[in-house]
PDB file of C-alpha atoms in Angstrom:
ATOM      1  CA  GLU A   1      39.648 -87.715 193.025  1.00 78.00           C
ATOM      2  CA  PRO A   2      35.858 -88.318 192.667  1.00 75.00           C
ATOM      3  CA  GLU A   3      36.405 -88.911 188.753  1.00 84.00           C
ATOM      4  CA  ASP A   4      38.959 -91.524 189.374  1.00 86.00           C
ATOM      5  CA  SER A   5      37.511 -94.757 187.624  1.00 85.00           C
ATOM      6  CA  LYS A   6      38.196 -96.935 190.744  1.00 85.00           C
ATOM      7  CA  TRP A   7      36.571 -94.579 193.466  1.00 90.00           C
ATOM      8  CA  LYS A   8      33.541 -94.503 190.946  1.00 91.00           C
ATOM      9  CA  LEU A   9      33.222 -98.117 191.087  1.00 88.00           C
ATOM     10  CA  LEU A  10      33.639 -98.435 194.770  1.00 91.00           C
ATOM     11  CA  LYS A  11      31.056 -95.491 195.535  1.00 93.00           C
ATOM     12  CA  GLU A  12      28.685 -97.841 193.584  1.00 92.00           C
ATOM     13  CA  ILE A  13      29.763-100.740 195.693  1.00 92.00           C
ATOM     14  CA  TYR A  14      28.965 -98.976 198.850  1.00 94.00           C
ATOM     15  CA  LYS A  15      25.436 -97.924 197.785  1.00 94.00           C
ATOM     16  CA  LEU A  16      25.084-101.686 197.383  1.00 93.00           C
ATOM     17  CA  PHE A  17      26.432-102.411 200.687  1.00 93.00           C
ATOM     18  CA  ASP A  18      24.140 -99.923 202.395  1.00 92.00           C
ATOM     19  CA  THR A  19      20.801-101.544 201.112  1.00 94.00           C
ATOM     20  CA  ARG A  20      18.467-103.228 203.136  1.00 94.00           C
ATOM     21  CA  ARG A  21      18.564-106.384 200.931  1.00 94.00           C
ATOM     22  CA  PHE A  22      22.438-106.846 201.657  1.00 94.00           C
ATOM     23  CA  GLN A  23      21.493-106.472 205.219  1.00 94.00           C
ATOM     24  CA  GLN A  24      19.597-109.544 204.881  1.00 95.00           C
ATOM     25  CA  GLU A  25      22.500-111.571 203.142  1.00 95.00           C
ATOM     26  CA  ILE A  26      24.546-110.696 205.802  1.00 95.00           C
ATOM     27  CA  ALA A  27      21.944-112.012 208.444  1.00 94.00           C
ATOM     28  CA  LYS A  28      21.644-115.098 206.374  1.00 94.00           C
ATOM     29  CA  ALA A  29      24.942-116.115 206.226  1.00 94.00           C
ATOM     30  CA  LYS A  30      24.994-115.436 210.137  1.00 94.00           C
ATOM     31  CA  LEU A  31      28.040-113.006 210.034  1.00 92.00           C
ATOM     32  CA  LYS A  32      27.121-111.096 213.351  1.00 88.00           C
ATOM     33  CA  PRO A  33      26.918-108.325 214.111  1.00 90.00           C
ATOM     34  CA  ASN A  34      25.526-107.004 210.798  1.00 88.00           C
ATOM     35  CA  ALA A  35      26.701-103.392 211.162  1.00 89.00           C
ATOM     36  CA  LYS A  36      30.023-104.383 212.182  1.00 91.00           C
ATOM     37  CA  CYS A  37      29.952-106.945 209.031  1.00 93.00           C
ATOM     38  CA  ARG A  38      29.220-104.161 206.923  1.00 93.00           C
ATOM     39  CA  ASP A  39      31.683-101.722 208.160  1.00 93.00           C
ATOM     40  CA  VAL A  40      34.432-104.181 207.929  1.00 94.00           C
ATOM     41  CA  LEU A  41      33.655-105.087 204.478  1.00 94.00           C
ATOM     42  CA  LYS A  42      33.653-101.761 203.607  1.00 94.00           C
ATOM     43  CA  ILE A  43      37.087-101.532 204.871  1.00 94.00           C
ATOM     44  CA  LEU A  44      38.549-104.529 203.526  1.00 92.00           C
ATOM     45  CA  PHE A  45      37.659-103.305 199.842  1.00 92.00           C
ATOM     46  CA  LEU A  46      38.845 -99.820 200.476  1.00 92.00           C
ATOM     47  CA  ALA A  47      42.042-101.719 200.851  1.00 90.00           C
ATOM     48  CA  MET A  48      41.650-104.280 198.199  1.00 88.00           C
ATOM     49  CA  PHE A  49      41.008-101.584 196.102  1.00 86.00           C
ATOM     50  CA  PHE A  50      44.571 -99.756 196.384  1.00 86.00           C
ATOM     51  CA  ALA A  51      46.174-102.686 197.095  1.00 83.00           C
ATOM     52  CA  GLU A  52      47.223-101.327 200.736  1.00 87.00           C
ATOM     53  CA  GLU A  53      47.016-102.996 204.374  1.00 88.00           C
ATOM     54  CA  ILE A  54      43.973-102.538 206.337  1.00 92.00           C
ATOM     55  CA  SER A  55      46.154-100.687 209.102  1.00 93.00           C
ATOM     56  CA  TYR A  56      47.018 -98.328 206.724  1.00 94.00           C
ATOM     57  CA  VAL A  57      43.522 -97.847 205.344  1.00 94.00           C
ATOM     58  CA  ILE A  58      42.355 -97.448 209.168  1.00 95.00           C
ATOM     59  CA  LYS A  59      44.642 -94.689 210.003  1.00 95.00           C
ATOM     60  CA  GLU A  60      43.615 -92.962 206.530  1.00 95.00           C
ATOM     61  CA  LEU A  61      40.427 -92.900 208.197  1.00 94.00           C
ATOM     62  CA  GLU A  62      41.164 -91.714 210.997  1.00 93.00           C
ATOM     63  CA  LYS A  63      42.964 -88.476 209.338  1.00 92.00           C
ATOM     64  CA  ARG A  64      40.955 -87.591 206.423  1.00 92.00           C
ATOM     65  CA  GLU A  65      37.287 -86.475 207.333  1.00 91.00           C
ATOM     66  CA  GLU A  66      36.708 -86.592 203.538  1.00 91.00           C
ATOM     67  CA  LEU A  67      37.575 -90.255 203.294  1.00 92.00           C
ATOM     68  CA  LYS A  68      35.557 -91.204 206.643  1.00 92.00           C
ATOM     69  CA  ARG A  69      32.531 -89.373 204.827  1.00 92.00           C
ATOM     70  CA  PHE A  70      32.875 -91.395 201.759  1.00 93.00           C
ATOM     71  CA  VAL A  71      33.304 -94.731 203.165  1.00 93.00           C
ATOM     72  CA  ASP A  72      30.412 -94.097 205.531  1.00 91.00           C
ATOM     73  CA  VAL A  73      31.226 -96.435 208.137  1.00 88.00           C
ATOM     74  CA  THR A  74      29.128 -96.206 211.600  1.00 80.00           C
ATOM     75  CA  SER A  75      32.676 -95.900 213.998  1.00 86.00           C
ATOM     76  CA  ILE A  76      36.043 -96.722 212.401  1.00 91.00           C
ATOM     77  CA  PRO A  77      37.330 -99.683 214.338  1.00 91.00           C
ATOM     78  CA  SER A  78      40.957-100.800 215.357  1.00 93.00           C
ATOM     79  CA  SER A  79      43.066-102.953 212.940  1.00 92.00           C
ATOM     80  CA  ASP A  80      43.253-105.746 215.309  1.00 94.00           C
ATOM     81  CA  SER A  81      39.523-105.574 215.783  1.00 93.00           C
ATOM     82  CA  VAL A  82      38.660-105.683 212.284  1.00 93.00           C
ATOM     83  CA  TYR A  83      41.354-109.101 211.893  1.00 92.00           C
ATOM     84  CA  ARG A  84      39.377-110.868 214.824  1.00 93.00           C
ATOM     85  CA  PHE A  85      36.187-110.158 212.941  1.00 93.00           C
ATOM     86  CA  LEU A  86      37.572-111.767 210.297  1.00 92.00           C
ATOM     87  CA  SER A  87      39.381-114.660 211.824  1.00 91.00           C
ATOM     88  CA  ARG A  88      35.927-115.261 213.356  1.00 91.00           C
ATOM     89  CA  CYS A  89      34.309-115.962 209.992  1.00 91.00           C
ATOM     90  CA  GLU A  90      34.678-119.109 208.077  1.00 92.00           C
ATOM     91  CA  PRO A  91      34.936-119.023 204.197  1.00 91.00           C
ATOM     92  CA  GLU A  92      31.700-120.413 203.691  1.00 92.00           C
ATOM     93  CA  GLN A  93      29.675-117.807 205.042  1.00 93.00           C
ATOM     94  CA  PHE A  94      31.094-115.526 202.755  1.00 92.00           C
ATOM     95  CA  VAL A  95      30.212-117.835 200.012  1.00 91.00           C
ATOM     96  CA  GLN A  96      26.748-118.159 201.260  1.00 92.00           C
ATOM     97  CA  LEU A  97      26.794-114.056 201.312  1.00 93.00           C
ATOM     98  CA  THR A  98      28.233-113.385 197.775  1.00 92.00           C
ATOM     99  CA  LEU A  99      25.965-115.798 196.009  1.00 89.00           C
ATOM    100  CA  GLY A 100      23.213-115.049 197.673  1.00 91.00           C
ATOM    101  CA  TYR A 101      23.238-111.242 196.749  1.00 92.00           C
ATOM    102  CA  LEU A 102      24.840-112.062 193.080  1.00 89.00           C
ATOM    103  CA  ASN A 103      21.610-114.403 192.645  1.00 86.00           C
ATOM    104  CA  PHE A 104      19.677-111.503 193.895  1.00 89.00           C
ATOM    105  CA  LEU A 105      21.140-108.543 191.787  1.00 86.00           C
ATOM    106  CA  CYS A 106      21.123-110.700 188.513  1.00 82.00           C
ATOM    107  CA  LYS A 107      17.985-112.287 186.455  1.00 73.00           C
ATOM    108  CA  LYS A 108      17.090-115.620 186.648  1.00 71.00           C
ATOM    109  CA  ARG A 109      18.823-118.071 184.708  1.00 69.00           C
ATOM    110  CA  SER A 110      17.406-119.001 181.564  1.00 66.00           C
ATOM    111  CA  SER A 111      16.189-122.637 180.583  1.00 68.00           C
ATOM    112  CA  GLN A 112      19.486-123.520 178.403  1.00 72.00           C
ATOM    113  CA  SER A 113      22.598-121.643 179.753  1.00 86.00           C
ATOM    114  CA  THR A 114      26.294-121.036 178.877  1.00 91.00           C
ATOM    115  CA  LEU A 115      28.773-121.223 181.591  1.00 93.00           C
ATOM    116  CA  ILE A 116      32.574-120.396 180.898  1.00 93.00           C
ATOM    117  CA  ILE A 117      35.068-121.965 183.285  1.00 93.00           C
ATOM    118  CA  ASP A 118      38.783-120.565 183.459  1.00 90.00           C
ATOM    119  CA  SER A 119      41.273-120.224 186.315  1.00 88.00           C
ATOM    120  CA  THR A 120      44.337-118.008 186.994  1.00 86.00           C
ATOM    121  CA  ASP A 121      47.156-118.457 189.648  1.00 86.00           C
ATOM    122  CA  ILE A 122      47.308-116.690 193.110  1.00 86.00           C
ATOM    123  CA  GLN A 123      50.961-116.162 194.276  1.00 86.00           C
ATOM    124  CA  ILE A 124      51.824-115.948 197.864  1.00 86.00           C
ATOM    125  CA  ASP A 125      53.999-113.098 198.705  1.00 83.00           C
ATOM    126  CA  LEU A 126      56.898-115.222 199.717  1.00 82.00           C
ATOM    127  CA  ASN A 127      60.894-113.931 198.771  1.00 77.00           C
ATOM    128  CA  TRP A 128      61.876-117.362 197.752  1.00 76.00           C
ATOM    129  CA  PHE A 129      64.815-115.657 196.009  1.00 76.00           C
ATOM    130  CA  ARG A 130      66.219-114.788 199.637  1.00 76.00           C
ATOM    131  CA  LYS A 131      65.739-118.071 200.869  1.00 80.00           C
ATOM    132  CA  LYS A 132      65.249-121.460 198.994  1.00 86.00           C
ATOM    133  CA  ILE A 133      62.051-122.951 199.442  1.00 87.00           C
ATOM    134  CA  LYS A 134      61.891-126.774 198.542  1.00 86.00           C
ATOM    135  CA  LYS A 135      58.817-128.813 198.088  1.00 84.00           C
ATOM    136  CA  ARG A 136      59.357-130.774 201.297  1.00 85.00           C
ATOM    137  CA  ASP A 137      59.061-127.068 203.432  1.00 85.00           C
ATOM    138  CA  LEU A 138      55.643-126.468 202.066  1.00 86.00           C
ATOM    139  CA  GLU A 139      54.524-130.156 203.237  1.00 84.00           C
ATOM    140  CA  GLU A 140      52.449-128.901 206.208  1.00 84.00           C
ATOM    141  CA  LYS A 141      51.485-125.514 204.385  1.00 86.00           C
ATOM    142  CA  PRO A 142      48.281-125.173 202.364  1.00 84.00           C
ATOM    143  CA  TYR A 143      50.000-123.424 199.559  1.00 86.00           C
ATOM    144  CA  LYS A 144      52.523-125.474 196.893  1.00 89.00           C
ATOM    145  CA  TRP A 145      54.927-124.961 194.381  1.00 89.00           C
ATOM    146  CA  ALA A 146      53.184-124.093 191.387  1.00 87.00           C
ATOM    147  CA  TYR A 147      53.795-123.038 187.557  1.00 85.00           C
ATOM    148  CA  SER A 148      51.869-120.616 185.185  1.00 82.00           C
ATOM    149  CA  SER A 149      53.013-120.103 181.463  1.00 78.00           C
ATOM    150  CA  SER A 150      52.826-116.279 181.900  1.00 75.00           C
ATOM    151  CA  LYS A 151      54.461-116.218 185.323  1.00 76.00           C
ATOM    152  CA  GLY A 152      56.901-119.166 185.511  1.00 84.00           C
ATOM    153  CA  TYR A 153      57.204-120.799 188.798  1.00 87.00           C
ATOM    154  CA  TYR A 154      55.441-119.283 192.058  1.00 86.00           C
ATOM    155  CA  ILE A 155      54.306-120.353 195.141  1.00 87.00           C
ATOM    156  CA  GLY A 156      50.106-120.176 196.166  1.00 87.00           C
ATOM    157  CA  TYR A 157      47.004-121.724 194.652  1.00 89.00           C
ATOM    158  CA  LYS A 158      45.146-121.743 191.558  1.00 88.00           C
ATOM    159  CA  LEU A 159      41.519-120.367 191.168  1.00 88.00           C
ATOM    160  CA  THR A 160      39.102-121.746 189.379  1.00 90.00           C
ATOM    161  CA  LEU A 161      36.125-119.561 188.180  1.00 90.00           C
ATOM    162  CA  VAL A 162      32.563-120.130 186.502  1.00 91.00           C
ATOM    163  CA  VAL A 163      30.725-117.690 185.351  1.00 90.00           C
ATOM    164  CA  GLU A 164      27.589-117.449 183.480  1.00 90.00           C
ATOM    165  CA  TYR A 165      27.197-115.872 180.199  1.00 87.00           C
ATOM    166  CA  PRO A 166      26.012-113.140 179.293  1.00 83.00           C
ATOM    167  CA  LEU A 167      25.591-111.918 182.780  1.00 83.00           C
ATOM    168  CA  LEU A 168      28.844-112.716 183.797  1.00 84.00           C
ATOM    169  CA  ARG A 169      27.883-113.894 187.083  1.00 86.00           C
ATOM    170  CA  PRO A 170      30.135-116.041 189.222  1.00 88.00           C
ATOM    171  CA  VAL A 171      28.320-118.903 189.886  1.00 88.00           C
ATOM    172  CA  TYR A 172      31.034-121.217 191.321  1.00 88.00           C
ATOM    173  CA  PHE A 173      34.575-120.453 192.420  1.00 86.00           C
ATOM    174  CA  TYR A 174      37.252-122.976 194.269  1.00 87.00           C
ATOM    175  CA  ILE A 175      40.643-122.973 195.238  1.00 87.00           C
ATOM    176  CA  HIS A 176      43.218-125.634 194.970  1.00 87.00           C
ATOM    177  CA  PRO A 177      46.439-125.378 196.322  1.00 87.00           C
ATOM    178  CA  GLY A 178      49.366-125.057 193.772  1.00 86.00           C
ATOM    179  CA  SER A 179      48.618-125.547 190.174  1.00 86.00           C
ATOM    180  CA  PRO A 180      46.729-129.110 189.136  1.00 89.00           C
ATOM    181  CA  ASN A 181      46.292-129.458 185.459  1.00 90.00           C
ATOM    182  CA  ASP A 182      43.081-128.107 183.983  1.00 91.00           C
ATOM    183  CA  ALA A 183      42.231-131.390 182.231  1.00 92.00           C
ATOM    184  CA  LYS A 184      42.531-133.335 185.176  1.00 92.00           C
ATOM    185  CA  ILE A 185      40.233-131.286 187.511  1.00 92.00           C
ATOM    186  CA  PHE A 186      37.571-130.699 184.841  1.00 94.00           C
ATOM    187  CA  LEU A 187      35.594-133.993 185.454  1.00 93.00           C
ATOM    188  CA  GLU A 188      35.970-132.754 189.041  1.00 92.00           C
ATOM    189  CA  ILE A 189      34.230-129.111 188.730  1.00 93.00           C
ATOM    190  CA  LEU A 190      31.626-130.755 186.660  1.00 94.00           C
ATOM    191  CA  ASN A 191      30.819-133.162 189.404  1.00 94.00           C
ATOM    192  CA  THR A 192      30.325-130.196 191.894  1.00 92.00           C
ATOM    193  CA  LEU A 193      28.292-128.161 189.790  1.00 92.00           C
ATOM    194  CA  LYS A 194      26.234-130.693 188.898  1.00 92.00           C
ATOM    195  CA  ARG A 195      25.890-131.400 192.785  1.00 91.00           C
ATOM    196  CA  LYS A 196      24.856-127.860 193.574  1.00 88.00           C
ATOM    197  CA  ARG A 197      22.438-128.089 190.436  1.00 88.00           C
ATOM    198  CA  ILE A 198      24.160-125.096 188.986  1.00 89.00           C
ATOM    199  CA  VAL A 199      24.933-127.028 185.607  1.00 91.00           C
ATOM    200  CA  ARG A 200      21.519-128.724 184.294  1.00 91.00           C
ATOM    201  CA  ASN A 201      20.949-131.069 181.318  1.00 91.00           C
ATOM    202  CA  GLY A 202      21.736-129.380 177.917  1.00 92.00           C
ATOM    203  CA  ASP A 203      23.934-126.804 178.978  1.00 94.00           C
ATOM    204  CA  THR A 204      26.963-125.554 177.248  1.00 94.00           C
ATOM    205  CA  ILE A 205      30.273-125.537 179.094  1.00 95.00           C
ATOM    206  CA  ILE A 206      32.799-123.286 177.216  1.00 94.00           C
ATOM    207  CA  THR A 207      36.839-123.354 178.142  1.00 93.00           C
ATOM    208  CA  ASP A 208      39.995-122.986 176.477  1.00 92.00           C
ATOM    209  CA  LYS A 209      42.832-125.931 175.634  1.00 92.00           C
ATOM    210  CA  GLY A 210      44.069-126.142 178.726  1.00 91.00           C
ATOM    211  CA  TYR A 211      40.950-128.513 179.599  1.00 93.00           C
ATOM    212  CA  CYS A 212      41.298-130.743 176.515  1.00 92.00           C
ATOM    213  CA  SER A 213      41.235-134.320 176.464  1.00 93.00           C
ATOM    214  CA  TYR A 214      39.390-136.897 174.930  1.00 93.00           C
ATOM    215  CA  ASP A 215      37.832-138.513 178.300  1.00 93.00           C
ATOM    216  CA  ASN A 216      36.729-134.758 178.992  1.00 94.00           C
ATOM    217  CA  TYR A 217      34.322-134.535 176.023  1.00 94.00           C
ATOM    218  CA  HIS A 218      33.078-138.152 176.178  1.00 92.00           C
ATOM    219  CA  VAL A 219      32.134-138.196 179.632  1.00 93.00           C
ATOM    220  CA  ALA A 220      31.086-134.742 179.896  1.00 93.00           C
ATOM    221  CA  PHE A 221      28.446-135.624 177.165  1.00 93.00           C
ATOM    222  CA  SER A 222      27.526-138.826 178.008  1.00 90.00           C
ATOM    223  CA  VAL A 223      27.518-138.702 182.006  1.00 90.00           C
ATOM    224  CA  PHE A 224      26.822-135.048 182.796  1.00 92.00           C
ATOM    225  CA  LYS A 225      24.444-134.478 179.708  1.00 92.00           C
ATOM    226  CA  VAL A 226      26.188-131.055 178.544  1.00 94.00           C
ATOM    227  CA  ILE A 227      27.845-129.563 175.748  1.00 95.00           C
ATOM    228  CA  PRO A 228      31.554-129.578 176.197  1.00 94.00           C
ATOM    229  CA  LEU A 229      32.593-126.795 173.924  1.00 95.00           C
ATOM    230  CA  ILE A 230      36.359-127.203 174.969  1.00 94.00           C
ATOM    231  CA  PHE A 231      38.681-125.730 172.488  1.00 94.00           C
ATOM    232  CA  PRO A 232      40.572-128.720 170.857  1.00 94.00           C
ATOM    233  CA  ARG A 233      44.336-128.454 170.204  1.00 91.00           C
ATOM    234  CA  LYS A 234      45.556-128.515 166.837  1.00 89.00           C
ATOM    235  CA  ASN A 235      46.526-132.490 166.647  1.00 88.00           C
ATOM    236  CA  MET A 236      43.186-133.292 168.041  1.00 91.00           C
ATOM    237  CA  ASP A 237      41.168-135.104 165.552  1.00 91.00           C
ATOM    238  CA  ILE A 238      37.375-133.595 165.513  1.00 90.00           C
ATOM    239  CA  ASP A 239      35.714-136.903 164.065  1.00 90.00           C
ATOM    240  CA  LYS A 240      36.979-138.627 167.654  1.00 91.00           C
ATOM    241  CA  ILE A 241      35.700-135.978 169.895  1.00 91.00           C
ATOM    242  CA  LEU A 242      32.346-136.260 168.151  1.00 89.00           C
ATOM    243  CA  SER A 243      32.269-140.061 168.770  1.00 87.00           C
ATOM    244  CA  VAL A 244      30.212-139.361 171.256  1.00 82.00           C
ATOM    245  CA  SER A 245      26.864-141.117 172.395  1.00 78.00           C
ATOM    246  CA  TYR A 246      24.458-141.750 174.986  1.00 72.00           C
ATOM    247  CA  PRO A 247      25.144-144.218 177.898  1.00 72.00           C
ATOM    248  CA  LEU A 248      23.729-147.582 178.043  1.00 67.00           C
ATOM    249  CA  ASP A 249      21.807-146.563 181.500  1.00 65.00           C
ATOM    250  CA  ALA A 250      19.299-144.681 178.734  1.00 61.00           C
ATOM    251  CA  PHE A 251      17.954-148.402 177.974  1.00 61.00           C
ATOM    252  CA  SER A 252      17.427-148.822 181.896  1.00 62.00           C
ATOM    253  CA  HIS A 253      13.791-147.602 181.584  1.00 59.00           C
ATOM    254  CA  VAL A 254      11.723-148.822 178.587  1.00 58.00           C
ATOM    255  CA  GLU A 255       9.182-146.475 179.087  1.00 59.00           C
ATOM    256  CA  SER A 256      11.461-143.573 179.053  1.00 64.00           C
ATOM    257  CA  THR A 257      14.117-144.752 176.300  1.00 74.00           C
ATOM    258  CA  GLU A 258      12.696-143.263 173.382  1.00 79.00           C
ATOM    259  CA  LYS A 259      12.631-140.072 175.100  1.00 81.00           C
ATOM    260  CA  GLU A 260      16.139-140.351 176.316  1.00 81.00           C
ATOM    261  CA  LYS A 261      17.709-141.029 172.955  1.00 82.00           C
ATOM    262  CA  ASP A 262      16.100-138.137 171.509  1.00 85.00           C
ATOM    263  CA  PHE A 263      17.565-135.796 174.056  1.00 86.00           C
ATOM    264  CA  PHE A 264      20.760-137.045 173.083  1.00 87.00           C
ATOM    265  CA  LEU A 265      20.660-137.086 169.504  1.00 88.00           C
ATOM    266  CA  GLN A 266      19.010-133.319 169.600  1.00 91.00           C
ATOM    267  CA  LEU A 267      22.515-132.870 172.303  1.00 91.00           C
ATOM    268  CA  LYS A 268      24.637-134.380 169.781  1.00 91.00           C
ATOM    269  CA  GLU A 269      23.505-132.454 167.058  1.00 92.00           C
ATOM    270  CA  ARG A 270      24.236-129.049 168.944  1.00 93.00           C
ATOM    271  CA  PHE A 271      27.523-130.172 169.964  1.00 93.00           C
ATOM    272  CA  GLU A 272      28.537-131.087 166.726  1.00 93.00           C
ATOM    273  CA  GLU A 273      27.614-127.454 165.491  1.00 93.00           C
ATOM    274  CA  LYS A 274      29.123-125.798 167.985  1.00 93.00           C
ATOM    275  CA  ILE A 275      32.412-127.751 168.031  1.00 93.00           C
ATOM    276  CA  LYS A 276      33.118-127.588 164.071  1.00 91.00           C
ATOM    277  CA  LYS A 277      32.923-123.826 164.914  1.00 91.00           C
ATOM    278  CA  TRP A 278      34.463-123.561 167.898  1.00 92.00           C
ATOM    279  CA  LYS A 279      36.665-120.682 166.710  1.00 91.00           C
ATOM    280  CA  ASP A 280      33.516-118.178 166.759  1.00 90.00           C
ATOM    281  CA  SER A 281      33.636-119.028 170.045  1.00 89.00           C
ATOM    282  CA  ARG A 282      36.636-117.311 171.070  1.00 89.00           C
ATOM    283  CA  PRO A 283      35.277-113.403 171.466  1.00 88.00           C
ATOM    284  CA  LEU A 284      32.627-115.041 174.141  1.00 85.00           C
ATOM    285  CA  ARG A 285      35.055-117.356 176.105  1.00 86.00           C
ATOM    286  CA  SER A 286      37.531-114.104 176.126  1.00 86.00           C
ATOM    287  CA  ARG A 287      34.759-112.087 178.213  1.00 84.00           C
ATOM    288  CA  ILE A 288      35.805-114.234 181.192  1.00 83.00           C
ATOM    289  CA  GLU A 289      39.110-112.941 180.751  1.00 83.00           C
ATOM    290  CA  ASP A 290      37.657-109.735 181.406  1.00 83.00           C
ATOM    291  CA  VAL A 291      36.609-110.749 185.157  1.00 82.00           C
ATOM    292  CA  PHE A 292      40.102-111.616 185.733  1.00 79.00           C
ATOM    293  CA  LYS A 293      41.792-108.518 184.477  1.00 79.00           C
ATOM    294  CA  LEU A 294      39.321-106.467 187.040  1.00 78.00           C
ATOM    295  CA  LEU A 295      40.039-109.292 189.484  1.00 76.00           C
ATOM    296  CA  LYS A 296      43.791-109.136 189.128  1.00 70.00           C
ATOM    297  CA  SER A 297      44.752-105.743 187.885  1.00 68.00           C
ATOM    298  CA  GLY A 298      41.867-103.758 189.634  1.00 65.00           C
ATOM    299  CA  VAL A 299      41.532-105.171 192.913  1.00 67.00           C
ATOM    300  CA  TYR A 300      44.419-106.847 193.655  1.00 68.00           C
ATOM    301  CA  ARG A 301      48.177-106.846 191.995  1.00 67.00           C
ATOM    302  CA  GLY A 302      50.769-109.038 191.999  1.00 71.00           C
ATOM    303  CA  LYS A 303      51.125-111.279 194.953  1.00 79.00           C
ATOM    304  CA  ILE A 304      48.793-111.151 198.228  1.00 81.00           C
ATOM    305  CA  HIS A 305      49.858-111.265 201.806  1.00 81.00           C
ATOM    306  CA  ARG A 306      47.695-113.905 203.088  1.00 81.00           C
ATOM    307  CA  TYR A 307      49.135-116.905 204.388  1.00 82.00           C
ATOM    308  CA  THR A 308      46.402-119.588 205.759  1.00 83.00           C
ATOM    309  CA  GLU A 309      43.781-121.073 203.670  1.00 83.00           C
ATOM    310  CA  LYS A 310      41.004-119.571 205.222  1.00 87.00           C
ATOM    311  CA  SER A 311      42.428-115.913 204.933  1.00 87.00           C
ATOM    312  CA  CYS A 312      43.349-116.611 201.332  1.00 86.00           C
ATOM    313  CA  GLN A 313      40.061-117.860 200.693  1.00 87.00           C
ATOM    314  CA  ARG A 314      38.078-114.788 202.349  1.00 88.00           C
ATOM    315  CA  PHE A 315      40.224-112.214 200.531  1.00 86.00           C
ATOM    316  CA  VAL A 316      39.440-114.096 196.910  1.00 86.00           C
ATOM    317  CA  ILE A 317      36.093-114.783 197.793  1.00 88.00           C
ATOM    318  CA  CYS A 318      35.636-110.669 198.501  1.00 87.00           C
ATOM    319  CA  SER A 319      37.158-109.947 195.212  1.00 85.00           C
ATOM    320  CA  VAL A 320      34.853-112.046 193.264  1.00 86.00           C
ATOM    321  CA  LEU A 321      32.115-110.252 195.310  1.00 87.00           C
TER     322      LEU A 321
END
């Protein structure tokens, strides 16, 4: 049905896949041959959009001339050929392709950015009702037992996604086995964002209450030099949250001491203003939920049929793209 919203969105994505710039990003990521990579991605996206197996999609392409014209592949590969091609590709290559093309499509970041961090569960399709699966049974597996407040217990991973507001461009994503506590991995995420130069001094980081702890506020402010707009829990003391200060190494260089102190004073003023009115930022943080709704309800539903770490990473990276 040409008026169906999924077909409309997929058609727009296919137009982007056919551009010269996308071919250049494929070449930069060394996903060779270029034409084969584009055709595989088109088939993979078609399978993801309708939660079908790749083998089924290829059978439909062979049977339906109209569908073949819509997808517009050079030639219809076999399902074995598609799986072999994907197995040769490293997740890092897909990351490079995804971030490279998204950076091209979106405008350059402003001097002061707002980044939103959130996570969601990724469930592996294992029937643990039929056969009891214990923790020790998964010791050699990349996925682990985990718990989600909305889904309960499951086996799989946790996807952490960082998007830039207001473009909602994904700038970082990471897969953890199981479901580690958000508060415990917050500083690890910030460290990676800082090392990759994604987060800059003075940026605002918005997260929900799951990432909340006094240490996270203080370290994010003094060490990473950002405004940690982590929504506080009911029992938290706002004055204790605001008892942040510039680090001692601000005095290590005499000539820059005053400049450094002024920076932290201004940062603290902005932090105090935002944390006291954190409820006003709820609609803004909810924008990342829109991304996850598209990711989980629009691209894949329920559990995914991927059982190795690399195949799961490739699937999630393509979902982010």
